[in-house]
């Protein structure tokens, strides 16, 4: 299998963190140059019609895009350690936290960076400072909510690391581009981030 990725991009990082936690090292990682627009060419679009990374190419020629869909597939190929739930309730519970992490935290963090970081101007052609500020505020609301959750739970979805933590960390690490890290006002989120930095997923930071 080959994983098309990009070093600083948060969605592919979600997949590389997932693989790191599973200890998988036999998937070839191919870095695509997003700044030069390499991913917008016809060859790449054949695998990824929306011209996005991550894209997973299976050995039989089939492809998958969408980071979470790729993780679902990888969880079936490499089931241990389990990161997405063992029974129906746990799968639902972890997905609940993962969707909160993706839709209400990581996505707004990414939009904040995309719309306000000059480094991203080549990728986000229509940068808009108001959109950036709106998404920053949305993400900060969720940061407080996650901080409360992490006061009572070691990880977002319980007492072991799951895809929900990986998703939230992908967004948080990307937001370092805006020089944002949880400070004294978010002590539980900070404790969680520092703990994750010591784990295989945290060590994949570019
Ligand atoms: N929903 C997709 C989003 C993928 C995505 O937005 N990837 C970004 C990198 S983080 C990308 O390829 N951007 C290229 C572009 O916008 O031109 C997923 O979860 O994989």
PDB file of C-alpha atoms and ligand atoms in Angstrom:
ATOM      1  CA  UNK A   1       0.000   0.000   0.000  1.00  0.00           C
ATOM      2  CA  UNK A   2       1.003   3.608  -0.585  1.00  0.00           C
ATOM      3  CA  UNK A   3      -0.166   6.613   1.391  1.00  0.00           C
ATOM      4  CA  UNK A   4      -0.061   9.966  -0.397  1.00  0.00           C
ATOM      5  CA  UNK A   5       0.564  12.551   2.256  1.00  0.00           C
ATOM      6  CA  UNK A   6       2.044  16.029   2.833  1.00  0.00           C
ATOM      7  CA  UNK A   7       4.375  16.804   5.764  1.00  0.00           C
ATOM      8  CA  UNK A   8       2.531  19.694   7.433  1.00  0.00           C
ATOM      9  CA  UNK A   9      -1.020  18.880   6.393  1.00  0.00           C
ATOM     10  CA  UNK A  10      -3.314  17.889   9.280  1.00  0.00           C
ATOM     11  CA  UNK A  11      -5.608  15.412   7.486  1.00  0.00           C
ATOM     12  CA  UNK A  12      -2.805  13.108   6.281  1.00  0.00           C
ATOM     13  CA  UNK A  13      -1.188  13.491   9.689  1.00  0.00           C
ATOM     14  CA  UNK A  14      -4.309  11.980  11.218  1.00  0.00           C
ATOM     15  CA  UNK A  15      -3.544   8.834   9.214  1.00  0.00           C
ATOM     16  CA  UNK A  16       0.209   8.817   9.900  1.00  0.00           C
ATOM     17  CA  UNK A  17      -0.501   9.206  13.644  1.00  0.00           C
ATOM     18  CA  UNK A  18      -2.998   6.349  13.449  1.00  0.00           C
ATOM     19  CA  UNK A  19      -0.344   4.151  11.789  1.00  0.00           C
ATOM     20  CA  UNK A  20       2.289   5.205  14.343  1.00  0.00           C
ATOM     21  CA  UNK A  21       0.042   4.179  17.263  1.00  0.00           C
ATOM     22  CA  UNK A  22      -0.493   0.811  15.587  1.00  0.00           C
ATOM     23  CA  UNK A  23       3.238   0.392  14.976  1.00  0.00           C
ATOM     24  CA  UNK A  24       2.719  -0.033  11.222  1.00  0.00           C
ATOM     25  CA  UNK A  25       5.758   0.779   9.111  1.00  0.00           C
ATOM     26  CA  UNK A  26       5.216  -1.235   5.923  1.00  0.00           C
ATOM     27  CA  UNK A  27       3.130   1.384   4.099  1.00  0.00           C
ATOM     28  CA  UNK A  28       5.125   3.577   1.714  1.00  0.00           C
ATOM     29  CA  UNK A  29       4.544   7.278   2.392  1.00  0.00           C
ATOM     30  CA  UNK A  30       4.725   9.496  -0.686  1.00  0.00           C
ATOM     31  CA  UNK A  31       4.818  13.220  -0.005  1.00  0.00           C
ATOM     32  CA  UNK A  32       2.936  15.414  -2.447  1.00  0.00           C
ATOM     33  CA  UNK A  33       3.912  19.080  -2.872  1.00  0.00           C
ATOM     34  CA  UNK A  34       0.677  20.978  -2.117  1.00  0.00           C
ATOM     35  CA  UNK A  35       2.329  24.387  -2.451  1.00  0.00           C
ATOM     36  CA  UNK A  36       3.272  23.736  -6.098  1.00  0.00           C
ATOM     37  CA  UNK A  37      -0.164  22.258  -6.839  1.00  0.00           C
ATOM     38  CA  UNK A  38       1.199  18.792  -7.722  1.00  0.00           C
ATOM     39  CA  UNK A  39      -2.027  17.248  -6.387  1.00  0.00           C
ATOM     40  CA  UNK A  40      -4.198  19.166  -8.883  1.00  0.00           C
ATOM     41  CA  UNK A  41      -2.782  17.370 -11.948  1.00  0.00           C
ATOM     42  CA  UNK A  42      -4.764  14.704 -13.872  1.00  0.00           C
ATOM     43  CA  UNK A  43      -2.707  11.754 -12.577  1.00  0.00           C
ATOM     44  CA  UNK A  44      -3.356  12.532  -8.947  1.00  0.00           C
ATOM     45  CA  UNK A  45      -7.017  13.402  -9.577  1.00  0.00           C
ATOM     46  CA  UNK A  46      -7.516   9.966 -11.045  1.00  0.00           C
ATOM     47  CA  UNK A  47      -6.846   8.571  -7.552  1.00  0.00           C
ATOM     48  CA  UNK A  48      -8.323  11.503  -5.625  1.00  0.00           C
ATOM     49  CA  UNK A  49     -11.031  13.317  -7.619  1.00  0.00           C
ATOM     50  CA  UNK A  50     -11.186  16.191  -5.107  1.00  0.00           C
ATOM     51  CA  UNK A  51      -7.384  16.587  -5.363  1.00  0.00           C
ATOM     52  CA  UNK A  52      -6.742  16.037  -1.669  1.00  0.00           C
ATOM     53  CA  UNK A  53      -4.391  14.167   0.592  1.00  0.00           C
ATOM     54  CA  UNK A  54      -4.476  11.745   2.308  1.00  0.00           C
ATOM     55  CA  UNK A  55      -5.075   9.203  -0.429  1.00  0.00           C
ATOM     56  CA  UNK A  56      -4.445   5.520   0.158  1.00  0.00           C
ATOM     57  CA  UNK A  57      -3.579   3.348  -2.858  1.00  0.00           C
ATOM     58  CA  UNK A  58      -4.082  -0.370  -2.286  1.00  0.00           C
ATOM     59  CA  UNK A  59      -1.826  -2.911  -3.977  1.00  0.00           C
ATOM     60  CA  UNK A  60      -4.716  -4.061  -6.201  1.00  0.00           C
ATOM     61  CA  UNK A  61      -5.213  -0.550  -7.632  1.00  0.00           C
ATOM     62  CA  UNK A  62      -8.206   0.501  -5.525  1.00  0.00           C
ATOM     63  CA  UNK A  63      -7.964   3.818  -3.712  1.00  0.00           C
ATOM     64  CA  UNK A  64      -9.506   5.486  -0.679  1.00  0.00           C
ATOM     65  CA  UNK A  65      -9.613   9.133   0.288  1.00  0.00           C
ATOM     66  CA  UNK A  66     -11.010  10.880   3.423  1.00  0.00           C
ATOM     67  CA  UNK A  67      -8.788  10.470   6.459  1.00  0.00           C
ATOM     68  CA  UNK A  68     -11.425   8.827   8.635  1.00  0.00           C
ATOM     69  CA  UNK A  69     -12.433   6.367   5.915  1.00  0.00           C
ATOM     70  CA  UNK A  70      -8.767   5.445   5.457  1.00  0.00           C
ATOM     71  CA  UNK A  71      -8.461   4.877   9.226  1.00  0.00           C
ATOM     72  CA  UNK A  72     -11.567   2.650   9.206  1.00  0.00           C
ATOM     73  CA  UNK A  73      -9.943   0.502   6.523  1.00  0.00           C
ATOM     74  CA  UNK A  74      -6.576   0.430   8.304  1.00  0.00           C
ATOM     75  CA  UNK A  75      -8.273  -0.556  11.571  1.00  0.00           C
ATOM     76  CA  UNK A  76      -9.583  -3.676   9.793  1.00  0.00           C
ATOM     77  CA  UNK A  77      -6.157  -4.559   8.367  1.00  0.00           C
ATOM     78  CA  UNK A  78      -4.248  -3.801  11.593  1.00  0.00           C
ATOM     79  CA  UNK A  79      -6.801  -4.371  14.375  1.00  0.00           C
ATOM     80  CA  UNK A  80      -4.411  -3.985  17.334  1.00  0.00           C
ATOM     81  CA  UNK A  81      -4.173  -1.834  19.305  1.00  0.00           C
ATOM     82  CA  UNK A  82      -7.835  -1.026  18.848  1.00  0.00           C
ATOM     83  CA  UNK A  83      -8.391   2.693  18.198  1.00  0.00           C
ATOM     84  CA  UNK A  84     -12.003   2.792  17.001  1.00  0.00           C
ATOM     85  CA  UNK A  85     -13.999   0.634  19.432  1.00  0.00           C
ATOM     86  CA  UNK A  86     -14.530  -3.047  20.105  1.00  0.00           C
ATOM     87  CA  UNK A  87     -18.303  -3.347  20.387  1.00  0.00           C
ATOM     88  CA  UNK A  88     -21.213  -1.396  19.008  1.00  0.00           C
ATOM     89  CA  UNK A  89     -21.561   0.972  21.960  1.00  0.00           C
ATOM     90  CA  UNK A  90     -17.853   1.696  22.165  1.00  0.00           C
ATOM     91  CA  UNK A  91     -17.641   2.296  18.408  1.00  0.00           C
ATOM     92  CA  UNK A  92     -20.503   4.770  18.682  1.00  0.00           C
ATOM     93  CA  UNK A  93     -19.025   6.458  21.759  1.00  0.00           C
ATOM     94  CA  UNK A  94     -15.611   6.887  20.146  1.00  0.00           C
ATOM     95  CA  UNK A  95     -17.217   8.127  16.927  1.00  0.00           C
ATOM     96  CA  UNK A  96     -19.191  10.693  18.940  1.00  0.00           C
ATOM     97  CA  UNK A  97     -15.969  12.141  20.367  1.00  0.00           C
ATOM     98  CA  UNK A  98     -14.196  11.848  17.034  1.00  0.00           C
ATOM     99  CA  UNK A  99     -16.926  13.783  15.215  1.00  0.00           C
ATOM    100  CA  UNK A 100     -16.813  16.480  17.876  1.00  0.00           C
ATOM    101  CA  UNK A 101     -13.048  16.611  17.493  1.00  0.00           C
ATOM    102  CA  UNK A 102     -13.175  16.714  13.693  1.00  0.00           C
ATOM    103  CA  UNK A 103     -16.181  18.909  12.955  1.00  0.00           C
ATOM    104  CA  UNK A 104     -16.173  21.300  15.900  1.00  0.00           C
ATOM    105  CA  UNK A 105     -12.473  21.589  16.747  1.00  0.00           C
ATOM    106  CA  UNK A 106      -9.973  20.411  14.133  1.00  0.00           C
ATOM    107  CA  UNK A 107     -11.895  21.718  11.124  1.00  0.00           C
ATOM    108  CA  UNK A 108     -12.311  25.224  12.644  1.00  0.00           C
ATOM    109  CA  UNK A 109      -8.638  25.185  13.679  1.00  0.00           C
ATOM    110  CA  UNK A 110      -7.661  24.320  10.106  1.00  0.00           C
ATOM    111  CA  UNK A 111      -9.915  27.062   8.699  1.00  0.00           C
ATOM    112  CA  UNK A 112      -8.372  29.530  11.140  1.00  0.00           C
ATOM    113  CA  UNK A 113      -4.894  28.697   9.852  1.00  0.00           C
ATOM    114  CA  UNK A 114      -5.933  28.481   6.185  1.00  0.00           C
ATOM    115  CA  UNK A 115      -7.564  31.900   6.247  1.00  0.00           C
ATOM    116  CA  UNK A 116      -5.094  33.788   8.400  1.00  0.00           C
ATOM    117  CA  UNK A 117      -1.641  32.289   7.845  1.00  0.00           C
ATOM    118  CA  UNK A 118       0.359  33.882   5.001  1.00  0.00           C
ATOM    119  CA  UNK A 119       2.109  30.525   4.537  1.00  0.00           C
ATOM    120  CA  UNK A 120      -1.203  29.014   3.391  1.00  0.00           C
ATOM    121  CA  UNK A 121      -1.994  31.726   0.836  1.00  0.00           C
ATOM    122  CA  UNK A 122      -0.835  29.509  -2.047  1.00  0.00           C
ATOM    123  CA  UNK A 123      -3.225  26.710  -1.042  1.00  0.00           C
ATOM    124  CA  UNK A 124      -6.193  28.845   0.133  1.00  0.00           C
ATOM    125  CA  UNK A 125      -6.618  31.182  -2.824  1.00  0.00           C
ATOM    126  CA  UNK A 126      -9.524  33.107  -1.232  1.00  0.00           C
ATOM    127  CA  UNK A 127      -8.142  33.909   2.209  1.00  0.00           C
ATOM    128  CA  UNK A 128     -10.670  35.834   4.315  1.00  0.00           C
ATOM    129  CA  UNK A 129      -9.690  37.200   7.725  1.00  0.00           C
ATOM    130  CA  UNK A 130     -13.295  37.237   9.022  1.00  0.00           C
ATOM    131  CA  UNK A 131     -13.743  33.553   8.219  1.00  0.00           C
ATOM    132  CA  UNK A 132     -10.452  32.909  10.005  1.00  0.00           C
ATOM    133  CA  UNK A 133     -11.528  34.802  13.135  1.00  0.00           C
ATOM    134  CA  UNK A 134     -14.956  33.126  13.225  1.00  0.00           C
ATOM    135  CA  UNK A 135     -13.351  29.685  13.078  1.00  0.00           C
ATOM    136  CA  UNK A 136     -10.811  30.609  15.735  1.00  0.00           C
ATOM    137  CA  UNK A 137     -13.668  31.524  18.116  1.00  0.00           C
ATOM    138  CA  UNK A 138     -15.518  28.269  17.337  1.00  0.00           C
ATOM    139  CA  UNK A 139     -12.404  26.195  18.019  1.00  0.00           C
ATOM    140  CA  UNK A 140     -11.705  28.008  21.298  1.00  0.00           C
ATOM    141  CA  UNK A 141     -15.239  27.171  22.544  1.00  0.00           C
ATOM    142  CA  UNK A 142     -14.527  23.506  21.909  1.00  0.00           C
ATOM    143  CA  UNK A 143     -11.107  23.785  23.546  1.00  0.00           C
ATOM    144  CA  UNK A 144     -12.940  24.744  26.765  1.00  0.00           C
ATOM    145  CA  UNK A 145     -15.386  21.874  26.363  1.00  0.00           C
ATOM    146  CA  UNK A 146     -12.531  19.405  25.815  1.00  0.00           C
ATOM    147  CA  UNK A 147     -10.695  20.864  28.802  1.00  0.00           C
ATOM    148  CA  UNK A 148     -13.731  20.069  30.997  1.00  0.00           C
ATOM    149  CA  UNK A 149     -13.964  16.578  29.532  1.00  0.00           C
ATOM    150  CA  UNK A 150     -10.265  15.940  30.180  1.00  0.00           C
ATOM    151  CA  UNK A 151     -10.683  16.977  33.822  1.00  0.00           C
ATOM    152  CA  UNK A 152     -12.677  13.776  34.312  1.00  0.00           C
ATOM    153  CA  UNK A 153     -11.181  11.460  31.689  1.00  0.00           C
ATOM    154  CA  UNK A 154      -7.593  10.654  30.730  1.00  0.00           C
ATOM    155  CA  UNK A 155      -8.395  10.680  27.009  1.00  0.00           C
ATOM    156  CA  UNK A 156     -11.308  12.154  25.071  1.00  0.00           C
ATOM    157  CA  UNK A 157     -13.222   8.902  24.671  1.00  0.00           C
ATOM    158  CA  UNK A 158     -12.236   7.172  27.916  1.00  0.00           C
ATOM    159  CA  UNK A 159      -9.218   5.607  29.533  1.00  0.00           C
ATOM    160  CA  UNK A 160      -7.263   4.736  26.403  1.00  0.00           C
ATOM    161  CA  UNK A 161      -6.095   6.685  23.375  1.00  0.00           C
ATOM    162  CA  UNK A 162      -8.468   6.501  20.388  1.00  0.00           C
ATOM    163  CA  UNK A 163      -8.903   8.079  16.982  1.00  0.00           C
ATOM    164  CA  UNK A 164     -10.707  10.989  18.698  1.00  0.00           C
ATOM    165  CA  UNK A 165      -7.470  12.045  20.438  1.00  0.00           C
ATOM    166  CA  UNK A 166      -5.554  11.673  17.174  1.00  0.00           C
ATOM    167  CA  UNK A 167      -8.054  13.851  15.318  1.00  0.00           C
ATOM    168  CA  UNK A 168      -7.945  16.587  17.963  1.00  0.00           C
ATOM    169  CA  UNK A 169      -4.141  16.503  18.129  1.00  0.00           C
ATOM    170  CA  UNK A 170      -3.864  16.832  14.328  1.00  0.00           C
ATOM    171  CA  UNK A 171      -5.792  20.095  14.505  1.00  0.00           C
ATOM    172  CA  UNK A 172      -3.979  21.378  17.568  1.00  0.00           C
ATOM    173  CA  UNK A 173      -0.540  20.760  16.146  1.00  0.00           C
ATOM    174  CA  UNK A 174      -1.530  22.509  12.919  1.00  0.00           C
ATOM    175  CA  UNK A 175      -2.674  25.523  14.964  1.00  0.00           C
ATOM    176  CA  UNK A 176       0.906  25.916  16.213  1.00  0.00           C
ATOM    177  CA  UNK A 177       1.240  27.883  12.949  1.00  0.00           C
ATOM    178  CA  UNK A 178      -0.909  30.533  14.680  1.00  0.00           C
ATOM    179  CA  UNK A 179       1.300  30.158  17.768  1.00  0.00           C
ATOM    180  CA  UNK A 180      -1.613  28.667  19.726  1.00  0.00           C
ATOM    181  CA  UNK A 181      -1.056  26.119  22.457  1.00  0.00           C
ATOM    182  CA  UNK A 182      -3.344  25.520  25.451  1.00  0.00           C
ATOM    183  CA  UNK A 183      -2.105  27.647  28.346  1.00  0.00           C
ATOM    184  CA  UNK A 184      -2.898  27.988  32.078  1.00  0.00           C
ATOM    185  CA  UNK A 185      -6.562  28.593  31.308  1.00  0.00           C
ATOM    186  CA  UNK A 186      -6.848  25.099  29.772  1.00  0.00           C
ATOM    187  CA  UNK A 187      -4.774  22.957  32.181  1.00  0.00           C
ATOM    188  CA  UNK A 188      -6.381  19.613  31.331  1.00  0.00           C
ATOM    189  CA  UNK A 189      -6.055  20.100  27.607  1.00  0.00           C
ATOM    190  CA  UNK A 190      -2.436  21.074  28.157  1.00  0.00           C
ATOM    191  CA  UNK A 191      -1.777  17.952  30.321  1.00  0.00           C
ATOM    192  CA  UNK A 192      -3.334  15.783  27.591  1.00  0.00           C
ATOM    193  CA  UNK A 193      -1.313  17.441  24.795  1.00  0.00           C
ATOM    194  CA  UNK A 194       1.968  17.021  26.683  1.00  0.00           C
ATOM    195  CA  UNK A 195       1.174  13.358  27.362  1.00  0.00           C
ATOM    196  CA  UNK A 196       0.377  12.741  23.677  1.00  0.00           C
ATOM    197  CA  UNK A 197       3.611  14.437  22.611  1.00  0.00           C
ATOM    198  CA  UNK A 198       5.487  11.551  24.297  1.00  0.00           C
ATOM    199  CA  UNK A 199       3.550   8.860  22.450  1.00  0.00           C
ATOM    200  CA  UNK A 200       4.189   7.466  18.926  1.00  0.00           C
ATOM    201  CA  UNK A 201       1.454   9.704  17.481  1.00  0.00           C
ATOM    202  CA  UNK A 202       2.970  12.851  18.988  1.00  0.00           C
ATOM    203  CA  UNK A 203       6.407  11.921  17.732  1.00  0.00           C
ATOM    204  CA  UNK A 204       5.199  12.046  14.105  1.00  0.00           C
ATOM    205  CA  UNK A 205       5.152  15.864  14.332  1.00  0.00           C
ATOM    206  CA  UNK A 206       6.931  17.329  11.281  1.00  0.00           C
TER     207      UNK A 206
HETATM  208  N1  LIG B   1     -12.133  15.581   4.454  1.00  0.00           N
HETATM  209  C1  LIG B   1     -10.814  15.309   3.931  1.00  0.00           C
HETATM  210  C2  LIG B   1     -10.067  16.611   3.855  1.00  0.00           C
HETATM  211  C3  LIG B   1      -8.743  16.459   3.119  1.00  0.00           C
HETATM  212  C4  LIG B   1      -8.034  17.797   2.960  1.00  0.00           C
HETATM  213  O1  LIG B   1      -8.612  18.869   3.099  1.00  0.00           O
HETATM  214  N2  LIG B   1      -6.726  17.700   2.692  1.00  0.00           N
HETATM  215  C5  LIG B   1      -5.928  18.877   2.491  1.00  0.00           C
HETATM  216  C6  LIG B   1      -4.634  18.766   3.263  1.00  0.00           C
HETATM  217  S1  LIG B   1      -4.907  18.778   4.994  1.00  0.00           S
HETATM  218  C7  LIG B   1      -5.606  19.013   1.011  1.00  0.00           C
HETATM  219  O2  LIG B   1      -5.337  18.024   0.357  1.00  0.00           O
HETATM  220  N3  LIG B   1      -5.613  20.225   0.509  1.00  0.00           N
HETATM  221  C8  LIG B   1      -5.250  20.515  -0.836  1.00  0.00           C
HETATM  222  C9  LIG B   1      -5.936  21.740  -1.359  1.00  0.00           C
HETATM  223  O3  LIG B   1      -6.775  22.323  -0.641  1.00  0.00           O
HETATM  224  O4  LIG B   1      -5.637  22.111  -2.482  1.00  0.00           O
HETATM  225  C10 LIG B   1     -10.098  14.284   4.820  1.00  0.00           C
HETATM  226  O5  LIG B   1     -10.486  14.124   5.994  1.00  0.00           O
HETATM  227  O6  LIG B   1      -9.179  13.604   4.358  1.00  0.00           O
END
